[in-house]
mmCIF file of C-alpha atoms in Angstrom:
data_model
loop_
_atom_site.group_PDB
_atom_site.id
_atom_site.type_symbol
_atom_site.label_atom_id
_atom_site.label_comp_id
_atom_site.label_asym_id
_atom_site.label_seq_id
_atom_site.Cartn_x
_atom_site.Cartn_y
_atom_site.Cartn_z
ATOM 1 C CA UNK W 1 -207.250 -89.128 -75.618
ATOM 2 C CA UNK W 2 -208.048 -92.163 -77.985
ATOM 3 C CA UNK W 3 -206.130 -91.627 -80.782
ATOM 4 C CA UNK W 4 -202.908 -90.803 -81.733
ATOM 5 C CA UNK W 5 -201.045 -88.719 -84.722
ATOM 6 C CA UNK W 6 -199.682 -91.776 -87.436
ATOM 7 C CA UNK W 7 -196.362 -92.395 -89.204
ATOM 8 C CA UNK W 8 -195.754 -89.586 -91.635
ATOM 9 C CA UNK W 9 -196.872 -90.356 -95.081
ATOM 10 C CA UNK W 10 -193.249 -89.453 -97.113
ATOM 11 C CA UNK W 11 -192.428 -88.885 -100.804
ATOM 12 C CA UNK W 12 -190.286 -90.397 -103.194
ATOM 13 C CA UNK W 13 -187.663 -88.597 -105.343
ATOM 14 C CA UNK W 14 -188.771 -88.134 -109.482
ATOM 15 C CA UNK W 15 -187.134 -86.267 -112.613
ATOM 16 C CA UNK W 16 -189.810 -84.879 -114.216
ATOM 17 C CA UNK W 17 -191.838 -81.639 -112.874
ATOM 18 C CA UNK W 18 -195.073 -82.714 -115.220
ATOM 19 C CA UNK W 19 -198.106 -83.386 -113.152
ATOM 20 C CA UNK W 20 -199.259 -87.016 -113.270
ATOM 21 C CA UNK W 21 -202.984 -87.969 -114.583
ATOM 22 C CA UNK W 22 -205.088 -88.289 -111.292
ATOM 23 C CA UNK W 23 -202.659 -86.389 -109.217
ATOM 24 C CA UNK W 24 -202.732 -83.144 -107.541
ATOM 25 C CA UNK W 25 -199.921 -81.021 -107.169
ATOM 26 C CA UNK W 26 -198.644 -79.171 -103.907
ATOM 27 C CA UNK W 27 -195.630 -76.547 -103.683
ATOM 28 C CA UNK W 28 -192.669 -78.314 -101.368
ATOM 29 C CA UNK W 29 -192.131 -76.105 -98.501
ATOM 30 C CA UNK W 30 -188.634 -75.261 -97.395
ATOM 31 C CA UNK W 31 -189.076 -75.709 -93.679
ATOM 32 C CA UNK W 32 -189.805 -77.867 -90.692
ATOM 33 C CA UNK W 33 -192.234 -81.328 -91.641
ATOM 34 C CA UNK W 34 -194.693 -81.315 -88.415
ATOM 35 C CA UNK W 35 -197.659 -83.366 -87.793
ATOM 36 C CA UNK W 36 -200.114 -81.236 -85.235
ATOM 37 C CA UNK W 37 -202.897 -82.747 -83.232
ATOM 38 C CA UNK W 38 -205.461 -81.076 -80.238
ATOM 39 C CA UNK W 39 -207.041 -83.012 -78.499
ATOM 40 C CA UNK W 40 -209.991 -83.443 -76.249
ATOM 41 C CA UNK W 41 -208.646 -82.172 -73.448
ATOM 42 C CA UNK W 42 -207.116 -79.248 -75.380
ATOM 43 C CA UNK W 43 -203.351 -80.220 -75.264
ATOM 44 C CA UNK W 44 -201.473 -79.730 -78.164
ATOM 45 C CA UNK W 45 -198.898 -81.885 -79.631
ATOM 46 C CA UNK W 46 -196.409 -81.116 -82.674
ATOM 47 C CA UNK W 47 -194.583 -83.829 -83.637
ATOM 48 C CA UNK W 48 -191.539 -84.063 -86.289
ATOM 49 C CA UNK W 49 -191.458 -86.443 -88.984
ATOM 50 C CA UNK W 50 -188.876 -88.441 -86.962
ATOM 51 C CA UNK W 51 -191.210 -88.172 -83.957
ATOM 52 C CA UNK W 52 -189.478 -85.755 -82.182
ATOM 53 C CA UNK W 53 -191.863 -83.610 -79.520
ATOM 54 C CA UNK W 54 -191.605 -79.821 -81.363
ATOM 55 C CA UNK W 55 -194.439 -78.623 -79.360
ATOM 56 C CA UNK W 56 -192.489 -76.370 -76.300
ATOM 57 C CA UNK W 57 -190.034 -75.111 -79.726
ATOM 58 C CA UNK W 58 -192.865 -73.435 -81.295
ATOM 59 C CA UNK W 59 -194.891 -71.726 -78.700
ATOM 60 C CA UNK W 60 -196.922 -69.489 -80.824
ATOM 61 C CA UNK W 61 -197.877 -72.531 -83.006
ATOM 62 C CA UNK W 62 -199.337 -74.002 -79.331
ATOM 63 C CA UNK W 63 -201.028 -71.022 -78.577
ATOM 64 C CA UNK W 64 -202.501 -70.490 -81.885
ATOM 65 C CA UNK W 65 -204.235 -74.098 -81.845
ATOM 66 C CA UNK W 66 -207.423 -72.702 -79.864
ATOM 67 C CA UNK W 67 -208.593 -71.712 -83.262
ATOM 68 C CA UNK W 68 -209.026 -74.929 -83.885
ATOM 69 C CA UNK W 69 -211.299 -77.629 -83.149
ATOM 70 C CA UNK W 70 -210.694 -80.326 -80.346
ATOM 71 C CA UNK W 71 -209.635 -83.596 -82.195
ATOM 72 C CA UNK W 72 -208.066 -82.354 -84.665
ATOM 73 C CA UNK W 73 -205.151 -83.690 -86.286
ATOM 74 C CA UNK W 74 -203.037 -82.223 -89.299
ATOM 75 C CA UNK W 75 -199.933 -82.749 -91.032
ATOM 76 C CA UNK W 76 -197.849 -79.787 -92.326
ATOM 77 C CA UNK W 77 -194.685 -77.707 -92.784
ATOM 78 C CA UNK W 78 -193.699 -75.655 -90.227
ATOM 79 C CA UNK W 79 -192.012 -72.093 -92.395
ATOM 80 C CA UNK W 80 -190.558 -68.309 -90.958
ATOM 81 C CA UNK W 81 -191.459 -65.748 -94.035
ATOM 82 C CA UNK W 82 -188.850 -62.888 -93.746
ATOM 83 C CA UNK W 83 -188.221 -60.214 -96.490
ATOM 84 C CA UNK W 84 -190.599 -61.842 -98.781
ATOM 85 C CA UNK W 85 -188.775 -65.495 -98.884
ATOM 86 C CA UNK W 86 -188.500 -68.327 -96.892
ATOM 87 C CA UNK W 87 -186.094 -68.398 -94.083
ATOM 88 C CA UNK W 88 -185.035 -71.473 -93.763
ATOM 89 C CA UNK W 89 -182.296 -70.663 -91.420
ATOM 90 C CA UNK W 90 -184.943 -68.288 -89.120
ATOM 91 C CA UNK W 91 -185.988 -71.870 -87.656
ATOM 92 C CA UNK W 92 -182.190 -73.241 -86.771
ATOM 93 C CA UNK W 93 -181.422 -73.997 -83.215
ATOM 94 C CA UNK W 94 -185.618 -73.643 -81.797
ATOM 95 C CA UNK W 95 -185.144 -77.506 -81.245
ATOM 96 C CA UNK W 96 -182.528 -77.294 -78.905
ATOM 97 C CA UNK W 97 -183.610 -73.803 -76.950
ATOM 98 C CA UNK W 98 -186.371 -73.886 -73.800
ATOM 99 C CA UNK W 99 -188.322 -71.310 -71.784
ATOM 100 C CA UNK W 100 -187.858 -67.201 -72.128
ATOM 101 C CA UNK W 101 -184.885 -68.499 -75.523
ATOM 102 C CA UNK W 102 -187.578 -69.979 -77.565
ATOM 103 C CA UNK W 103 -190.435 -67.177 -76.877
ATOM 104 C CA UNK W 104 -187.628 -64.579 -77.991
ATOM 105 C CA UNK W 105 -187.314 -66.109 -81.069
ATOM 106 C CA UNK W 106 -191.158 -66.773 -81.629
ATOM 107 C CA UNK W 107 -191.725 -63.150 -81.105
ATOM 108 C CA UNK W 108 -188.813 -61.934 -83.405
ATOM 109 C CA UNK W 109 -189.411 -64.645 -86.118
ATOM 110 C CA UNK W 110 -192.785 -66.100 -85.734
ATOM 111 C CA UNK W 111 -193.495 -69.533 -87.645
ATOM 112 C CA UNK W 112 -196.591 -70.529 -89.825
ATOM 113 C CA UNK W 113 -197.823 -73.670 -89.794
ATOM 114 C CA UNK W 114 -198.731 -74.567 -93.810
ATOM 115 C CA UNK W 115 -201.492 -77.619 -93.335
ATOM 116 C CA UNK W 116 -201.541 -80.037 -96.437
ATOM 117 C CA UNK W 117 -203.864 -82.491 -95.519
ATOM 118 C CA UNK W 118 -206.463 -83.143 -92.386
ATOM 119 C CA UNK W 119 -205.390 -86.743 -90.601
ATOM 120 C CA UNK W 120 -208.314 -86.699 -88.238
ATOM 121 C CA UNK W 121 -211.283 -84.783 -87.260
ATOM 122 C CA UNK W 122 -213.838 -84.811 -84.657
ATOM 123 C CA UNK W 123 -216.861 -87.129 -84.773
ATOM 124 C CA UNK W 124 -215.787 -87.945 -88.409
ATOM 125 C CA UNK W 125 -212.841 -89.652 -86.371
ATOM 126 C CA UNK W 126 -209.453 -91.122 -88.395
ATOM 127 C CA UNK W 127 -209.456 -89.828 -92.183
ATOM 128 C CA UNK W 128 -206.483 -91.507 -93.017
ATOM 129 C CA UNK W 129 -207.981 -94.588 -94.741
ATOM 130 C CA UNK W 130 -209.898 -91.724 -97.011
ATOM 131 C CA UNK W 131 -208.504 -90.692 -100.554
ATOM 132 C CA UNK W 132 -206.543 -88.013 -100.876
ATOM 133 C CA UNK W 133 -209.063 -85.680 -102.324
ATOM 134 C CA UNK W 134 -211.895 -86.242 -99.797
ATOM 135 C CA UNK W 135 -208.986 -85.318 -97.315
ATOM 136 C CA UNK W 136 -208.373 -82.102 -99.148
ATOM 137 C CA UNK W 137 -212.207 -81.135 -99.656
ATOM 138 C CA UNK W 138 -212.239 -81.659 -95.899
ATOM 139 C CA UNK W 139 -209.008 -79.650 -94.954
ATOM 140 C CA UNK W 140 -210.263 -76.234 -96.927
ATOM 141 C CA UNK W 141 -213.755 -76.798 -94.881
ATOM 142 C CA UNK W 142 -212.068 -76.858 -92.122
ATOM 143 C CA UNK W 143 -209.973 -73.722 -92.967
ATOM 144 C CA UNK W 144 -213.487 -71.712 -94.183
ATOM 145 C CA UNK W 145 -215.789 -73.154 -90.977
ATOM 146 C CA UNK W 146 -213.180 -71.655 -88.680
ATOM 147 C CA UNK W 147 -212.014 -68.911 -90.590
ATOM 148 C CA UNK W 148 -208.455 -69.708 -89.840
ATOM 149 C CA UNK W 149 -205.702 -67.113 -90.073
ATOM 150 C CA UNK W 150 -201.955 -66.269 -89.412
ATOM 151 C CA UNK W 151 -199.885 -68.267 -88.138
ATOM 152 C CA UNK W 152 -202.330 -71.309 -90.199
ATOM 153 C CA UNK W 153 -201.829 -71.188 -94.112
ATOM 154 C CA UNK W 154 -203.665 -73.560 -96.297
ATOM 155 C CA UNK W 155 -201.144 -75.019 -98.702
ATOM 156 C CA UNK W 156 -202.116 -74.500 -102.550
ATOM 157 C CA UNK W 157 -203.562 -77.980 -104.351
ATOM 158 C CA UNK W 158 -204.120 -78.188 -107.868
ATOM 159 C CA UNK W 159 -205.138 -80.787 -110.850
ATOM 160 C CA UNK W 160 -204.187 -78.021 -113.371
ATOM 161 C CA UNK W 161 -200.821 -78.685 -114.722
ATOM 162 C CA UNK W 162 -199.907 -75.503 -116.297
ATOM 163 C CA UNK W 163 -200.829 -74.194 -112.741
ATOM 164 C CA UNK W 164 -198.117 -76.575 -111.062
ATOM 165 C CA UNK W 165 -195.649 -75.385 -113.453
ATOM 166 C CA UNK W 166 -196.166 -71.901 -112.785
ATOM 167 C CA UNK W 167 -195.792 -72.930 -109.329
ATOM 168 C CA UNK W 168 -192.129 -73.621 -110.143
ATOM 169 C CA UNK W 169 -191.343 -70.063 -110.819
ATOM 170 C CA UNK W 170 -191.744 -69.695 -106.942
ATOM 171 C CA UNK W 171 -188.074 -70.839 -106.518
ATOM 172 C CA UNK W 172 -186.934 -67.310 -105.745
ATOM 173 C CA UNK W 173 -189.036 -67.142 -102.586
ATOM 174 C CA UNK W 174 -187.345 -70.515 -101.516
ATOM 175 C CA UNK W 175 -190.118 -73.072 -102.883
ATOM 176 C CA UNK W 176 -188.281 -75.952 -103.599
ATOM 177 C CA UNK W 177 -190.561 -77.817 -105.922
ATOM 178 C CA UNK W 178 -193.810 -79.784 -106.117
ATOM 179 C CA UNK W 179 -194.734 -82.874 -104.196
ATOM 180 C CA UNK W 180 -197.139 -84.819 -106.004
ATOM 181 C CA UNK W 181 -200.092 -86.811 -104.464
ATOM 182 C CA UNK W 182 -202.120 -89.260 -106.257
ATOM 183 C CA UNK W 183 -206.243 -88.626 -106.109
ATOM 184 C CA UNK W 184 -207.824 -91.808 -104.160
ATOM 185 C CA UNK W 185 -204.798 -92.453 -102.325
ATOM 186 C CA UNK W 186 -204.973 -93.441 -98.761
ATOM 187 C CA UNK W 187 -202.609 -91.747 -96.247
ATOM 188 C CA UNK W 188 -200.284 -94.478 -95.225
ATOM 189 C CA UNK W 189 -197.048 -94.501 -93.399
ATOM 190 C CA UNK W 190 -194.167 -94.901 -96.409
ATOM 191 C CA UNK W 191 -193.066 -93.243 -99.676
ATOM 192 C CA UNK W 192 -196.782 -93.157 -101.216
ATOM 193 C CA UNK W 193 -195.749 -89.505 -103.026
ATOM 194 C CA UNK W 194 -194.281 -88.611 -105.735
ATOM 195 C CA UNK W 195 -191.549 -84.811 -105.040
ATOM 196 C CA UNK W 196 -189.595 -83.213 -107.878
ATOM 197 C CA UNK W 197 -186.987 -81.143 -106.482
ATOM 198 C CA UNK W 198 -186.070 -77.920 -108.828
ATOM 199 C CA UNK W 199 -182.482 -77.232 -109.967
ATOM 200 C CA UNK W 200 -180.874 -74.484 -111.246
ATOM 201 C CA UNK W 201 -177.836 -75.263 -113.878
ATOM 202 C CA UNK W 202 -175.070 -72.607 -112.989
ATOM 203 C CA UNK W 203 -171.059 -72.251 -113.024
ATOM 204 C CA UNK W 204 -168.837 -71.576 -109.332
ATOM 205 C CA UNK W 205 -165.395 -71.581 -108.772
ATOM 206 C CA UNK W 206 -163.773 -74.353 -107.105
ATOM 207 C CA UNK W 207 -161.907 -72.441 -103.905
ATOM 208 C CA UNK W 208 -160.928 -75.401 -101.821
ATOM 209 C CA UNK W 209 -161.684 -79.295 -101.117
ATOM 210 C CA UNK W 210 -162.253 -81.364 -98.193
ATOM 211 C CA UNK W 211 -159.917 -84.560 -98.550
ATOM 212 C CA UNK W 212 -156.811 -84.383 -100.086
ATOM 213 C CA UNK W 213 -155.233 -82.668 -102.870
ATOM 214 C CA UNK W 214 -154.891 -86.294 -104.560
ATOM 215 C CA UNK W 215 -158.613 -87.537 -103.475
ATOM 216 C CA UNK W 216 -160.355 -84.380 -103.037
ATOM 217 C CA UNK W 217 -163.748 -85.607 -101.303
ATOM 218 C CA UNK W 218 -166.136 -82.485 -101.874
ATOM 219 C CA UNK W 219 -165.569 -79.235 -103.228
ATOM 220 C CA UNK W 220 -166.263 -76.003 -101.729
ATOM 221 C CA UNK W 221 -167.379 -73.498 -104.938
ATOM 222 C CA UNK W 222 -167.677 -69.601 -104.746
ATOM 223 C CA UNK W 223 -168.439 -66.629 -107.317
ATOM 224 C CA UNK W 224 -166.503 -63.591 -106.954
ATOM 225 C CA UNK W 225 -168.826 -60.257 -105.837
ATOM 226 C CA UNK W 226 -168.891 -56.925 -107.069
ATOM 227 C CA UNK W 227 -165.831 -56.209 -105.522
ATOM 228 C CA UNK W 228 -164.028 -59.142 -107.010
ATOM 229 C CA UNK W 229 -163.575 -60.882 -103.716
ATOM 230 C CA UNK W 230 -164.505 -64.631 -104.049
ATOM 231 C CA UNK W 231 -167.703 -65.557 -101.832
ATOM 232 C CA UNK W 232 -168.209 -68.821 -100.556
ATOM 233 C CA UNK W 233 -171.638 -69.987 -101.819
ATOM 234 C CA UNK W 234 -171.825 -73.949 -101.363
ATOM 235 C CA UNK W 235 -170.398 -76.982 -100.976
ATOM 236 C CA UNK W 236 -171.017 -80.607 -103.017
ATOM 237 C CA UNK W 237 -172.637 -83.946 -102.044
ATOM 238 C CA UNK W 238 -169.378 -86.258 -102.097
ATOM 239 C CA UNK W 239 -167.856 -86.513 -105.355
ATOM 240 C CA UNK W 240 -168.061 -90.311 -107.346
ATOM 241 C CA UNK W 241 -164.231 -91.689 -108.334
ATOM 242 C CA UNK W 242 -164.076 -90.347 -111.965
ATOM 243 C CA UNK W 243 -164.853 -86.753 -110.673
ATOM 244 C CA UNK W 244 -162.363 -87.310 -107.672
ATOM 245 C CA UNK W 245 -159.759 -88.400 -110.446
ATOM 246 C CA UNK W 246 -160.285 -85.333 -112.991
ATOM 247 C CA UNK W 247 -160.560 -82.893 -110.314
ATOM 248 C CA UNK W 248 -157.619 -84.162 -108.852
ATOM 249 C CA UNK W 249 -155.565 -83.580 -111.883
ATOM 250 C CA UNK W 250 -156.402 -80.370 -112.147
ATOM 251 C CA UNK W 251 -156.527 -79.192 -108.747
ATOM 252 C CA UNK W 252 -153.375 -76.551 -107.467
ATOM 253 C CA UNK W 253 -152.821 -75.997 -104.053
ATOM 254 C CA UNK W 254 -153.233 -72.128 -103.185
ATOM 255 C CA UNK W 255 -150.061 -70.094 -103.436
ATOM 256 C CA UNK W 256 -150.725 -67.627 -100.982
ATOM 257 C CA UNK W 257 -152.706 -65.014 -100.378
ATOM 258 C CA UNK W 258 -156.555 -66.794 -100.526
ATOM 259 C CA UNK W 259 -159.431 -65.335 -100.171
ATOM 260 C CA UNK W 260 -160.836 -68.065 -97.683
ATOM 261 C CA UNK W 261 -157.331 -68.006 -95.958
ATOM 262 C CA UNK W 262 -158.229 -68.014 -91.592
ATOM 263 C CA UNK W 263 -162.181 -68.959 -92.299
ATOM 264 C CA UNK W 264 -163.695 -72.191 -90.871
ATOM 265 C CA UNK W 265 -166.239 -73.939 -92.572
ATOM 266 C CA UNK W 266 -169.138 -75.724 -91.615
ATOM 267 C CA UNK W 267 -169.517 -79.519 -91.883
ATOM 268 C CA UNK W 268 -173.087 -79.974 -92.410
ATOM 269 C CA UNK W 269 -175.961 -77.414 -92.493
ATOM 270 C CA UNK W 270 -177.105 -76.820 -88.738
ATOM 271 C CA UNK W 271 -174.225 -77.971 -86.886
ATOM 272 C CA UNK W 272 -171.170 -76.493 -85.403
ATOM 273 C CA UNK W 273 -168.605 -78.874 -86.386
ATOM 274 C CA UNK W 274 -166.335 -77.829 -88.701
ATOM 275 C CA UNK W 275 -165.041 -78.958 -91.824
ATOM 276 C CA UNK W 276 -161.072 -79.503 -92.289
ATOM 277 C CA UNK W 277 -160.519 -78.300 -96.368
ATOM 278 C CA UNK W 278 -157.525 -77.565 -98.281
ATOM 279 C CA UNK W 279 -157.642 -74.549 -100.160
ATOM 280 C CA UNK W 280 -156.682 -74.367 -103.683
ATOM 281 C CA UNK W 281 -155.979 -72.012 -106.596
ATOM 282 C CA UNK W 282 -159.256 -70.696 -107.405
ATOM 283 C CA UNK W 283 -158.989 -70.777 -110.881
ATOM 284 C CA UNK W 284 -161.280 -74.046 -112.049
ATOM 285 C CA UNK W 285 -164.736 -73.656 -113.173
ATOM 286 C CA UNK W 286 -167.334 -76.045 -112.685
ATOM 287 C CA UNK W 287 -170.722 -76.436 -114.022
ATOM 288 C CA UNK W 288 -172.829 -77.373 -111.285
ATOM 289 C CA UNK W 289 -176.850 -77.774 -110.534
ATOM 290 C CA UNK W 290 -177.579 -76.875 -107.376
ATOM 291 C CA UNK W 291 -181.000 -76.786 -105.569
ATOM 292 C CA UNK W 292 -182.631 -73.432 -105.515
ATOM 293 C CA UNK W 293 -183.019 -73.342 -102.131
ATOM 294 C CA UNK W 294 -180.788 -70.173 -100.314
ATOM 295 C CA UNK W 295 -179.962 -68.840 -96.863
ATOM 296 C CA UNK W 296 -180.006 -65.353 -96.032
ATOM 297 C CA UNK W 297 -176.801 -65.167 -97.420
ATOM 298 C CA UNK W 298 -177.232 -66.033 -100.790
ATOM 299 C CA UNK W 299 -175.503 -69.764 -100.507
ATOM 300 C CA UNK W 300 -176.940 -72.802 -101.668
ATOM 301 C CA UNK W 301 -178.648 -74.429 -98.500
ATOM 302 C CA UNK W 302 -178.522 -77.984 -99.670
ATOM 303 C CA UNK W 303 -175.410 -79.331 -101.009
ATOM 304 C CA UNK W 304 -174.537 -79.592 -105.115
ATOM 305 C CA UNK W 305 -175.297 -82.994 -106.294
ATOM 306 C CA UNK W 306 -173.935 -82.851 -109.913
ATOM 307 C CA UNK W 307 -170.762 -80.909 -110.983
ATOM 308 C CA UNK W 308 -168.617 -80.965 -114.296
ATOM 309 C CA UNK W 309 -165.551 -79.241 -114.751
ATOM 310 C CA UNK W 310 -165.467 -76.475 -117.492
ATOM 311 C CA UNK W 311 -161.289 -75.853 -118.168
ATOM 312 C CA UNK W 312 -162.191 -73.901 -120.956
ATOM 313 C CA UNK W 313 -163.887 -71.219 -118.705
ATOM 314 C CA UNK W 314 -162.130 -68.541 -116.492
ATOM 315 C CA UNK W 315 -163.782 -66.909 -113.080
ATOM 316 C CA UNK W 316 -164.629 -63.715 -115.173
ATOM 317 C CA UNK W 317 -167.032 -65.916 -116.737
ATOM 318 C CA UNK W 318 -169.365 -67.037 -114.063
ATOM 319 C CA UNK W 319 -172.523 -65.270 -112.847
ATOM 320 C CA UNK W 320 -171.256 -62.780 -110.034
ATOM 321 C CA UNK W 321 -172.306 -63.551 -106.387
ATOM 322 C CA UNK W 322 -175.159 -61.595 -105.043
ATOM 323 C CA UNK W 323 -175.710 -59.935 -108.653
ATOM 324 C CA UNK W 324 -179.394 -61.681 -108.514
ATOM 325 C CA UNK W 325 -178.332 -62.903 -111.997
ATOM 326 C CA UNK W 326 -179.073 -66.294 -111.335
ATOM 327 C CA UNK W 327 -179.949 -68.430 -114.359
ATOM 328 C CA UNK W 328 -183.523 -69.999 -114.989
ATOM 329 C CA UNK W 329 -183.980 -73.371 -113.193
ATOM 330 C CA UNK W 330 -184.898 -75.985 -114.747
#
């Protein structure tokens, strides 16, 4: 082995979802980021952006690289498709599982590995210091030369921008967005792309807060179901001081009888630590735009990073949970 897999190559946040002049476009994946390299020798490596060794968590990924060529190295997403979206929460807890755990879970959720650009290959040797578009043209070879298949996916590229905005009507199937990646750029350890992250602009209840009634901290938001029981379907980023101080004036403690009353709550997405809340009357509205990623259950997956109370608004009014009457994002 002579070579090694480099520092991811990372993106930087933008507003707009128009594609940039001399850019191509690329759907963000909601999954795992994994770099993947075989070498020589035939051992297999899958590596996290963080640099943490994936490879014994994703066993059918390991297996699967003997479709590929020896010194090969590609960076990637690792997904789980189930029931025609991305299941995000599918790959929770394969870091921390070993031996007959993790092969139960590969065989009941298997992963796909979703390659997005071709770091090194063969006798051609490093491609990092290529542009971004002889990378690509050398990725789908790759792909057609070995007729690659499940679990390996090629990810979409395109120059066309009314085909990257189409692309953004994927949300429902748990595409986050597009990353954008500039035509003769080198692949170099840093922000060097552009990613516009889609939100959807919709209302939730506020049913409880984590800090205090007088400094509330984040808010916890649900939408009543069918049944008009109120489902928990998110929680916010941490609120600035003017929304803690009109919240706060507006915010009842419950009176008995909530809906949440006895549940536990979780305090970040993945772990099992929980999250101490008071509950609250769950009569406020709030605007809110809130990724478009979901879990199996319907909840926002990454937490709400804008939210503005609506007084004038009453539960009946917002979109019911589970209804699949979720409005346009944009």
């Amino acid at each position: 082995m002579d070579w090694t897999l480099p520092e991811p190559m990372l993106a930087a946040a933008v507003d707009s979802p128009v594609l940039p002049a001399q850019h191509a476009a690329e759907p963000k994946w909601d999954g795992y980021r994994a770099l993947l390299a075989r070498y020589a020798d035939e051992r297999v490596m899958i590596r996290s952006r963080r640099g943490t060794d994936m490879t014994m968590a994703f066993p059918e990924v390991t297996a699967a690289a003997a479709a590929l060529p020896v010194d090969v190295g590609l960076d990637g997403e690792v997904v789980v498709w189930e029931n025609n979206r991305l299941a995000f929460e599918r790959l929770q807890g394969r870091l921390n599982l070993i031996g007959s755990a993790t092969a139960r879970l590969a065989a009941t959720w298997p992963v796909h590995f979703v390659a997005f650009d071709l770091l090194h290959h063969g006798a051609d040797g490093d491609l990092t210091g290529r542009p971004y578009a002889l990378r690509r043209a050398a990725l789908e070879s790759l792909f057609a030369e070995y007729e690659l298949a499940a679990p390996w996916v090629l990810c979409p590229s395109t120059t066309d921008p009314a085909l990257a905005e189409d692309w953004l009507s994927w949300s429902a199937v748990g595409m986050e967005g597009l990353v954008f990646k500039r035509l003769d750029q080198k692949y170099t350890p840093g922000r060097g792309w552009r990613k516009y992250r889609q939100r959807a602009s919709t209302e939730a209840i506020v049913g409880a807060i984590s800090g205090s009634l007088s400094a509330p901290a984040t808010v916890l938001l649900g939408r009543l179901d069918t049944a008009g029981a109120l489902q928990y379907t998110g929680r916010t980023s941490v609120l600035s001081y003017q929304s803690r101080r009109a919240l706060a004036a507006l915010l009842a403690p419950a009176s008995g009888g909530h809906p949440w009353e006895g549940w536990t709550f979780s305090a970040a997405w993945g772990t099992k630590d929980t999250l101490q809340v008071e509950l609250v009357e769950p009569v406020l509205v709030a605007e809110v735009a809130a990724d478009v990623s979901l879990d199996s259950k319907g909840r926002w997956r990454h937490p709400v990073r804008w939210l503005r109370l609506r007084p004038e608004m009453v539960p009946g009014d917002v979109p019911l949970f589970g209804s699949g009457n979720e409005p346009a994002a944009g």
